[in-house]
Every structure is written in C-alpha cells, then in structure tokens.
Amino acid sequence: MQGELTSTITEDRVRLHGFRIDADGDRPPLADAAVIVHGLAGNFYSSPLLLEIAARLAGTGMEVVIGNTRGHDFLNWTLRAGRTQTGGAAVEDVDECRHDIRGWVNHLVRMGHKKILLVGHSLGAIKCLYAQAWAAAPEVVGIVAASPTRLNADQFLASPSAGIFQATLDQARTLLEAGEGHRLIQVEFPFPTWMSAQAYLKKYGRDNQFDWFGYIDRIEVPAGILFGERELSENPAFDGLESQLQKIAALHPRITAMVIPEADHFYIGKMDSLCAQIELWLDQNR
C-alpha cells in the first residue's frame, strides 16, 4: 500500500496529521476520495481495521486519507495557532470534531477532489455523522459509519451498570461545580479509562448531545451504518439497538443498516466481510 504522511490545519488553527494513500483502481461514481476517522484514543497508524478499509477503498479508485482528530491517543500535545495544548481522548470535546473533519475534507478538496466519502469506526463513526449533521460539507456525498455507539445517558441508566454510571456522573459534576472540571477521574463505565470530569459530562451526560439517534434525520447524504452481530448482544452501549436498526432505516430512506455476522466491535477475523459489505453498499449507491 503506497502512501505518504500528510497534514492539515483546521479552521480554528489546529494542525492534524494523517496518512494519504494513492488510488489504485478505476474511479467510482459515488466518491473520488475518502476521509477515514479513528475511534476513541485511536490514531491514523495503529488500527489494522482502518488500514484494511483504507486499502480496500483505494482499490476501488479512491484517494484515501486516514486522519487524526484532536482526540487522538489517550493524551497528546496538539499544536494550535502555533502553541501547544493538551489534547487526546481523555480531555476532548467531541463537538470539535466538526472542525477536524472539515479540515480533512478541505485537504482533499485542495488536491482537486469534489466528491468525498466519510468513513469512521466507533467514536469516529459518531464524529462523521455528527459533523455532517451539524456542519455539513457540500463535498461529502456519503458516510460509512461502522459501530457508532449510542451515547445516551437514559439508556445507560437503564442498564445493569446504572449505579456505576450514576456515581461517575455525580463525581464528575461535583468536580465541575468546584471549578476542577479539568481533573482526570478513573472511569469504569462504559469501559475502564481515565477522563476529565468535564469531558465525561459532555460526552455521556443527560443532554445526549452525541447520541446519533437525535440527529440522524439531519443527514442528507446516503449513510451506511454497520455493526458486528456479536457487539449488538455483548456491549452495553448497544443495548436495544438491534431491534431499532430496521425502524431507523425505514424512517430515513437515505440510511442503510447492516449487520456483519459473528463480528465483534473491532471486526477481528471479519474485516474482509466488513469491507465486502462496504463495497456492496458503494455499488448500490452509485
């Protein structure tokens, strides 16, 4: 897979790095380039899943960029307007993904591309849907969202882990009210990690700002939303989702819901099946 390191600067002057992969096939009608967005604490170089998707899309004739968002890795130093600031999954404001994705779209537009596909996994899938819902880029012609979890507090409070979740919300709120929203807290739900109090409340709080069910109707381009069969039954962030997928697709004709048999959240051993389904969806949306 041939490519090169690349970078872009967002409209709010954050420098992001990524990897650009040359097209290696006939140019498809739906899109001539793609932006691939990593999940929580991910980055452009460490995910076998994203690299596999990138190679397959390049093989269809798209130029591909796997691009960092400012939430890459657990913590990082991000260059913003010539100064470093702390970034990363532990402290990110997911709302700022609008600037990051627009920055990568602009990067491809400057290279001469006019029809761009957004592809994201997990939190990256949420970011792609969110960015196109609230800050639509006219060059984006489609979205592939693999395993977008529902960030919905009501759903979490109805789960067996409700007590742990509520205790974490209370701890984060207490710190925020004391002026210590930047402090990292140890989190057990929805998975073990460390996160700043304010980041936790923004991402998982009762506003449900990033629950894609709340803004899917704003997306005006075709969107293929995929899940692994196993994750739908094993992951608390997907509770009840399987029964709602077809209803979502029926209500929103631009949405196609797909389930990859026997696949987990990272599609281990099932990446070929995932990529084949994405290629089929691309053919159906020519």
Tab-separated table of C-alpha atoms in Angstrom:
chain	number	residue	atom	x	y	z
A	1	MET	CA	0.000	0.000	0.000
A	2	GLN	CA	1.708	3.162	-1.239
A	3	GLY	CA	1.213	6.466	0.533
A	4	GLU	CA	2.779	9.312	2.444
A	5	LEU	CA	2.487	11.257	5.669
A	6	THR	CA	0.358	14.354	5.363
A	7	SER	CA	-1.200	17.079	7.495
A	8	THR	CA	-3.908	19.716	7.502
A	9	ILE	CA	-4.814	22.779	9.544
A	10	THR	CA	-8.399	23.224	10.717
A	11	GLU	CA	-10.364	26.458	10.555
A	12	ASP	CA	-9.615	27.012	14.267
A	13	ARG	CA	-5.899	26.540	13.516
A	14	VAL	CA	-5.244	23.058	14.892
A	15	ARG	CA	-2.658	21.031	12.995
A	16	LEU	CA	-3.624	17.409	12.403
A	17	HIS	CA	-1.527	14.615	10.932
A	18	GLY	CA	-2.521	11.648	8.827
A	19	PHE	CA	-1.569	9.201	6.106
A	20	ARG	CA	-2.545	9.621	2.460
A	21	ILE	CA	-2.940	6.550	0.260
A	22	ASP	CA	-2.910	6.670	-3.526
A	23	ALA	CA	-5.891	5.466	-5.519
A	24	ASP	CA	-5.303	2.085	-7.128
A	25	GLY	CA	-8.224	1.345	-9.406
A	26	ASP	CA	-10.961	2.848	-11.565
A	27	ARG	CA	-12.590	5.919	-10.036
A	28	PRO	CA	-16.057	5.035	-8.662
A	29	PRO	CA	-19.110	7.227	-9.319
A	30	LEU	CA	-20.082	7.817	-5.660
A	31	ALA	CA	-16.820	9.363	-4.433
A	32	ASP	CA	-13.324	10.046	-5.708
A	33	ALA	CA	-11.727	10.337	-2.249
A	34	ALA	CA	-12.352	9.293	1.347
A	35	VAL	CA	-11.538	10.503	4.852
A	36	ILE	CA	-11.219	7.730	7.450
A	37	VAL	CA	-11.665	8.704	11.109
A	38	HIS	CA	-10.343	6.663	14.049
A	39	GLY	CA	-12.245	5.757	17.210
A	40	LEU	CA	-11.671	6.677	20.847
A	41	ALA	CA	-7.974	7.200	21.623
A	42	GLY	CA	-7.044	5.912	18.171
A	43	ASN	CA	-4.792	7.436	15.542
A	44	PHE	CA	-4.009	7.182	11.847
A	45	TYR	CA	-1.386	4.464	12.032
A	46	SER	CA	-2.196	1.833	14.678
A	47	SER	CA	-5.541	0.321	13.653
A	48	PRO	CA	-5.422	-2.798	11.446
A	49	LEU	CA	-9.124	-2.259	10.773
A	50	LEU	CA	-8.715	1.265	9.413
A	51	LEU	CA	-5.679	0.276	7.351
A	52	GLU	CA	-7.636	-2.603	5.824
A	53	ILE	CA	-10.596	-0.355	4.975
A	54	ALA	CA	-8.217	2.215	3.503
A	55	ALA	CA	-6.548	-0.361	1.276
A	56	ARG	CA	-9.881	-1.659	0.032
A	57	LEU	CA	-11.226	1.816	-0.718
A	58	ALA	CA	-8.015	2.744	-2.527
A	59	GLY	CA	-8.503	-0.404	-4.581
A	60	THR	CA	-11.871	0.903	-5.781
A	61	GLY	CA	-10.218	4.048	-7.111
A	62	MET	CA	-10.456	6.471	-4.207
A	63	GLU	CA	-7.616	8.510	-2.832
A	64	VAL	CA	-7.763	7.961	0.921
A	65	VAL	CA	-6.647	9.884	3.978
A	66	ILE	CA	-6.655	8.301	7.430
A	67	GLY	CA	-6.710	11.436	9.543
A	68	ASN	CA	-6.138	12.131	13.204
A	69	THR	CA	-8.685	14.169	15.089
A	70	ARG	CA	-7.530	16.303	18.022
A	71	GLY	CA	-8.816	13.481	20.233
A	72	HIS	CA	-6.168	11.052	19.001
A	73	ASP	CA	-4.469	8.797	21.555
A	74	PHE	CA	-5.153	8.988	25.294
A	75	LEU	CA	-3.371	12.328	25.749
A	76	ASN	CA	-1.360	14.352	23.268
A	77	TRP	CA	0.191	17.721	22.641
A	78	THR	CA	-1.776	19.454	19.914
A	79	LEU	CA	-0.385	22.437	18.050
A	80	ARG	CA	-2.998	25.194	17.910
A	81	ALA	CA	-2.214	28.593	16.415
A	82	GLY	CA	1.481	27.943	16.968
A	83	ARG	CA	1.107	26.940	20.612
A	84	THR	CA	0.896	23.514	22.191
A	85	GLN	CA	-2.133	22.485	24.204
A	86	THR	CA	-3.185	19.207	25.796
A	87	GLY	CA	-5.474	17.115	23.642
A	88	GLY	CA	-6.485	13.484	23.411
A	89	ALA	CA	-9.394	11.215	24.250
A	90	ALA	CA	-9.181	11.931	27.973
A	91	VAL	CA	-9.944	15.629	27.550
A	92	GLU	CA	-11.540	16.099	24.128
A	93	ASP	CA	-14.763	17.916	23.373
A	94	VAL	CA	-16.350	15.711	20.704
A	95	ASP	CA	-18.185	18.731	19.277
A	96	GLU	CA	-14.851	19.999	17.915
A	97	CYS	CA	-14.757	17.059	15.508
A	98	ARG	CA	-16.704	19.346	13.149
A	99	HIS	CA	-13.535	21.355	12.617
A	100	ASP	CA	-11.299	18.290	12.312
A	101	ILE	CA	-13.391	16.546	9.664
A	102	ARG	CA	-13.896	19.768	7.734
A	103	GLY	CA	-10.117	20.236	7.828
A	104	TRP	CA	-9.540	16.853	6.177
A	105	VAL	CA	-12.298	17.428	3.639
A	106	ASN	CA	-10.708	20.763	2.758
A	107	HIS	CA	-7.356	18.998	2.408
A	108	LEU	CA	-8.792	16.662	-0.227
A	109	VAL	CA	-10.632	19.492	-1.959
A	110	ARG	CA	-7.346	21.384	-2.289
A	111	MET	CA	-5.971	18.290	-4.021
A	112	GLY	CA	-8.726	18.534	-6.614
A	113	HIS	CA	-11.343	16.130	-5.254
A	114	LYS	CA	-15.016	17.046	-5.486
A	115	LYS	CA	-16.894	14.007	-4.123
A	116	ILE	CA	-15.772	12.781	-0.723
A	117	LEU	CA	-16.808	9.820	1.408
A	118	LEU	CA	-16.573	9.952	5.217
A	119	VAL	CA	-15.722	6.667	6.946
A	120	GLY	CA	-15.495	6.243	10.712
A	121	HIS	CA	-15.271	3.486	13.292
A	122	SER	CA	-16.818	3.619	16.790
A	123	LEU	CA	-16.426	7.179	18.104
A	124	GLY	CA	-15.066	8.060	14.660
A	125	ALA	CA	-18.371	6.907	13.166
A	126	ILE	CA	-20.241	9.146	15.608
A	127	LYS	CA	-17.975	12.036	14.637
A	128	CYS	CA	-18.644	11.548	10.918
A	129	LEU	CA	-22.413	11.503	11.468
A	130	TYR	CA	-22.276	14.432	13.887
A	131	ALA	CA	-20.091	16.606	11.677
A	132	GLN	CA	-22.254	16.086	8.602
A	133	ALA	CA	-25.460	16.647	10.608
A	134	TRP	CA	-24.415	19.943	12.193
A	135	ALA	CA	-21.762	21.333	9.826
A	136	ALA	CA	-22.431	19.640	6.508
A	137	ALA	CA	-19.629	19.817	3.971
A	138	PRO	CA	-21.138	20.124	0.467
A	139	GLU	CA	-18.377	17.943	-0.975
A	140	VAL	CA	-19.395	14.963	1.199
A	141	VAL	CA	-21.529	12.554	-0.828
A	142	GLY	CA	-21.822	9.649	1.606
A	143	ILE	CA	-20.960	8.257	5.035
A	144	VAL	CA	-19.896	4.811	6.183
A	145	ALA	CA	-20.363	4.532	9.957
A	146	ALA	CA	-19.030	1.306	11.458
A	147	SER	CA	-20.218	0.595	15.015
A	148	PRO	CA	-21.397	4.033	16.165
A	149	THR	CA	-22.248	3.533	19.829
A	150	ARG	CA	-25.251	5.341	21.271
A	151	LEU	CA	-24.057	7.947	23.764
A	152	ASN	CA	-27.371	8.104	25.600
A	153	ALA	CA	-27.499	8.623	29.365
A	154	ASP	CA	-31.065	7.336	29.707
A	155	GLN	CA	-30.076	4.080	28.050
A	156	PHE	CA	-27.036	3.724	30.311
A	157	LEU	CA	-29.148	4.430	33.394
A	158	ALA	CA	-31.461	1.592	32.369
A	159	SER	CA	-28.562	-0.853	32.088
A	160	PRO	CA	-27.244	-3.252	34.775
A	161	SER	CA	-24.335	-0.808	35.275
A	162	ALA	CA	-26.621	2.118	36.093
A	163	GLY	CA	-25.256	2.517	39.630
A	164	ILE	CA	-21.651	2.787	38.471
A	165	PHE	CA	-22.623	5.203	35.710
A	166	GLN	CA	-24.635	7.457	38.015
A	167	ALA	CA	-21.833	7.530	40.591
A	168	THR	CA	-19.382	8.621	37.904
A	169	LEU	CA	-21.740	11.331	36.668
A	170	ASP	CA	-22.126	12.605	40.239
A	171	GLN	CA	-18.373	12.631	40.817
A	172	ALA	CA	-17.746	14.481	37.564
A	173	ARG	CA	-20.479	17.033	38.288
A	174	THR	CA	-19.120	17.696	41.791
A	175	LEU	CA	-15.658	18.389	40.375
A	176	LEU	CA	-17.049	20.632	37.636
A	177	GLU	CA	-19.049	22.679	40.144
A	178	ALA	CA	-15.915	23.046	42.269
A	179	GLY	CA	-14.034	24.521	39.317
A	180	GLU	CA	-11.997	21.348	38.772
A	181	GLY	CA	-13.578	20.075	35.592
A	182	HIS	CA	-10.119	19.520	34.098
A	183	ARG	CA	-9.229	16.885	36.729
A	184	LEU	CA	-8.888	13.312	35.455
A	185	ILE	CA	-11.128	10.726	37.103
A	186	GLN	CA	-10.979	6.954	36.915
A	187	VAL	CA	-13.890	5.672	34.869
A	188	GLU	CA	-15.300	2.134	34.848
A	189	PHE	CA	-18.321	2.656	32.590
A	190	PRO	CA	-18.883	2.325	29.690
A	191	PHE	CA	-15.290	0.976	29.790
A	192	PRO	CA	-12.285	1.380	32.086
A	193	THR	CA	-10.248	4.517	31.361
A	194	TRP	CA	-9.339	7.946	32.717
A	195	MET	CA	-11.184	11.056	31.576
A	196	SER	CA	-11.521	14.643	32.707
A	197	ALA	CA	-14.693	15.416	34.615
A	198	GLN	CA	-15.883	17.944	32.050
A	199	ALA	CA	-15.143	15.662	29.108
A	200	TYR	CA	-17.092	12.816	30.738
A	201	LEU	CA	-20.130	15.012	31.398
A	202	LYS	CA	-20.075	16.441	27.883
A	203	LYS	CA	-19.787	13.027	26.250
A	204	TYR	CA	-22.065	10.937	28.468
A	205	GLY	CA	-24.255	13.482	30.290
A	206	ARG	CA	-28.025	13.841	30.235
A	207	ASP	CA	-28.017	16.241	27.273
A	208	ASN	CA	-27.315	13.272	24.977
A	209	GLN	CA	-25.628	15.695	22.586
A	210	PHE	CA	-23.749	12.988	20.705
A	211	ASP	CA	-26.472	10.332	20.517
A	212	TRP	CA	-26.778	9.920	16.761
A	213	PHE	CA	-30.434	8.924	17.064
A	214	GLY	CA	-31.073	12.582	17.862
A	215	TYR	CA	-29.623	13.983	14.651
A	216	ILE	CA	-29.702	11.213	12.060
A	217	ASP	CA	-32.633	12.936	10.337
A	218	ARG	CA	-30.390	15.950	9.588
A	219	ILE	CA	-28.093	13.924	7.330
A	220	GLU	CA	-28.944	14.454	3.671
A	221	VAL	CA	-26.473	12.065	2.028
A	222	PRO	CA	-26.574	8.254	1.868
A	223	ALA	CA	-25.251	6.659	5.058
A	224	GLY	CA	-24.366	3.024	5.563
A	225	ILE	CA	-24.417	2.118	9.260
A	226	LEU	CA	-22.800	-1.204	10.121
A	227	PHE	CA	-22.487	-3.271	13.282
A	228	GLY	CA	-20.964	-6.554	14.306
A	229	GLU	CA	-23.507	-9.197	15.270
A	230	ARG	CA	-21.671	-10.020	18.487
A	231	GLU	CA	-21.272	-6.439	19.674
A	232	LEU	CA	-25.020	-5.883	19.456
A	233	SER	CA	-25.585	-8.564	22.085
A	234	GLU	CA	-22.438	-8.192	24.221
A	235	ASN	CA	-21.766	-4.447	24.504
A	236	PRO	CA	-23.939	-2.348	26.902
A	237	ALA	CA	-23.532	0.663	24.626
A	238	PHE	CA	-25.606	-1.227	22.028
A	239	ASP	CA	-28.432	-2.478	24.263
A	240	GLY	CA	-31.712	-2.497	22.365
A	241	LEU	CA	-30.121	-1.221	19.174
A	242	GLU	CA	-30.611	-4.342	17.079
A	243	SER	CA	-34.397	-4.118	17.317
A	244	GLN	CA	-34.314	-0.454	16.301
A	245	LEU	CA	-31.972	-0.610	13.311
A	246	GLN	CA	-34.558	-1.527	10.698
A	247	LYS	CA	-37.008	1.029	12.109
A	248	ILE	CA	-34.341	3.703	11.649
A	249	ALA	CA	-33.731	2.585	8.070
A	250	ALA	CA	-37.481	2.566	7.341
A	251	LEU	CA	-37.932	6.090	8.727
A	252	HIS	CA	-34.912	7.504	6.917
A	253	PRO	CA	-34.650	6.284	3.309
A	254	ARG	CA	-31.053	7.534	2.995
A	255	ILE	CA	-29.955	5.189	5.814
A	256	THR	CA	-28.941	1.578	5.235
A	257	ALA	CA	-28.476	-0.605	8.335
A	258	MET	CA	-26.195	-3.631	8.023
A	259	VAL	CA	-25.048	-6.341	10.467
A	260	ILE	CA	-21.859	-8.351	9.895
A	261	PRO	CA	-22.410	-11.944	11.083
A	262	GLU	CA	-20.319	-13.086	14.072
A	263	ALA	CA	-18.322	-9.842	14.150
A	264	ASP	CA	-17.273	-8.032	17.334
A	265	HIS	CA	-16.695	-4.296	17.771
A	266	PHE	CA	-13.285	-4.441	16.087
A	267	TYR	CA	-14.324	-6.933	13.370
A	268	ILE	CA	-11.487	-9.259	14.332
A	269	GLY	CA	-11.405	-12.078	11.795
A	270	LYS	CA	-14.280	-10.407	9.934
A	271	MET	CA	-12.581	-7.418	8.310
A	272	ASP	CA	-12.966	-8.940	4.865
A	273	SER	CA	-16.709	-9.357	5.442
A	274	LEU	CA	-16.983	-5.748	6.615
A	275	CYS	CA	-15.075	-4.395	3.624
A	276	ALA	CA	-17.100	-6.523	1.219
A	277	GLN	CA	-20.306	-5.083	2.692
A	278	ILE	CA	-18.961	-1.544	2.366
A	279	GLU	CA	-18.053	-2.194	-1.290
A	280	LEU	CA	-21.537	-3.595	-1.913
A	281	TRP	CA	-23.102	-0.503	-0.328
A	282	LEU	CA	-20.937	1.714	-2.533
A	283	ASP	CA	-22.120	-0.158	-5.634
A	284	GLN	CA	-25.746	0.210	-4.550
A	285	ASN	CA	-25.338	3.955	-4.110
A	286	ARG	CA	-23.746	4.719	-7.463
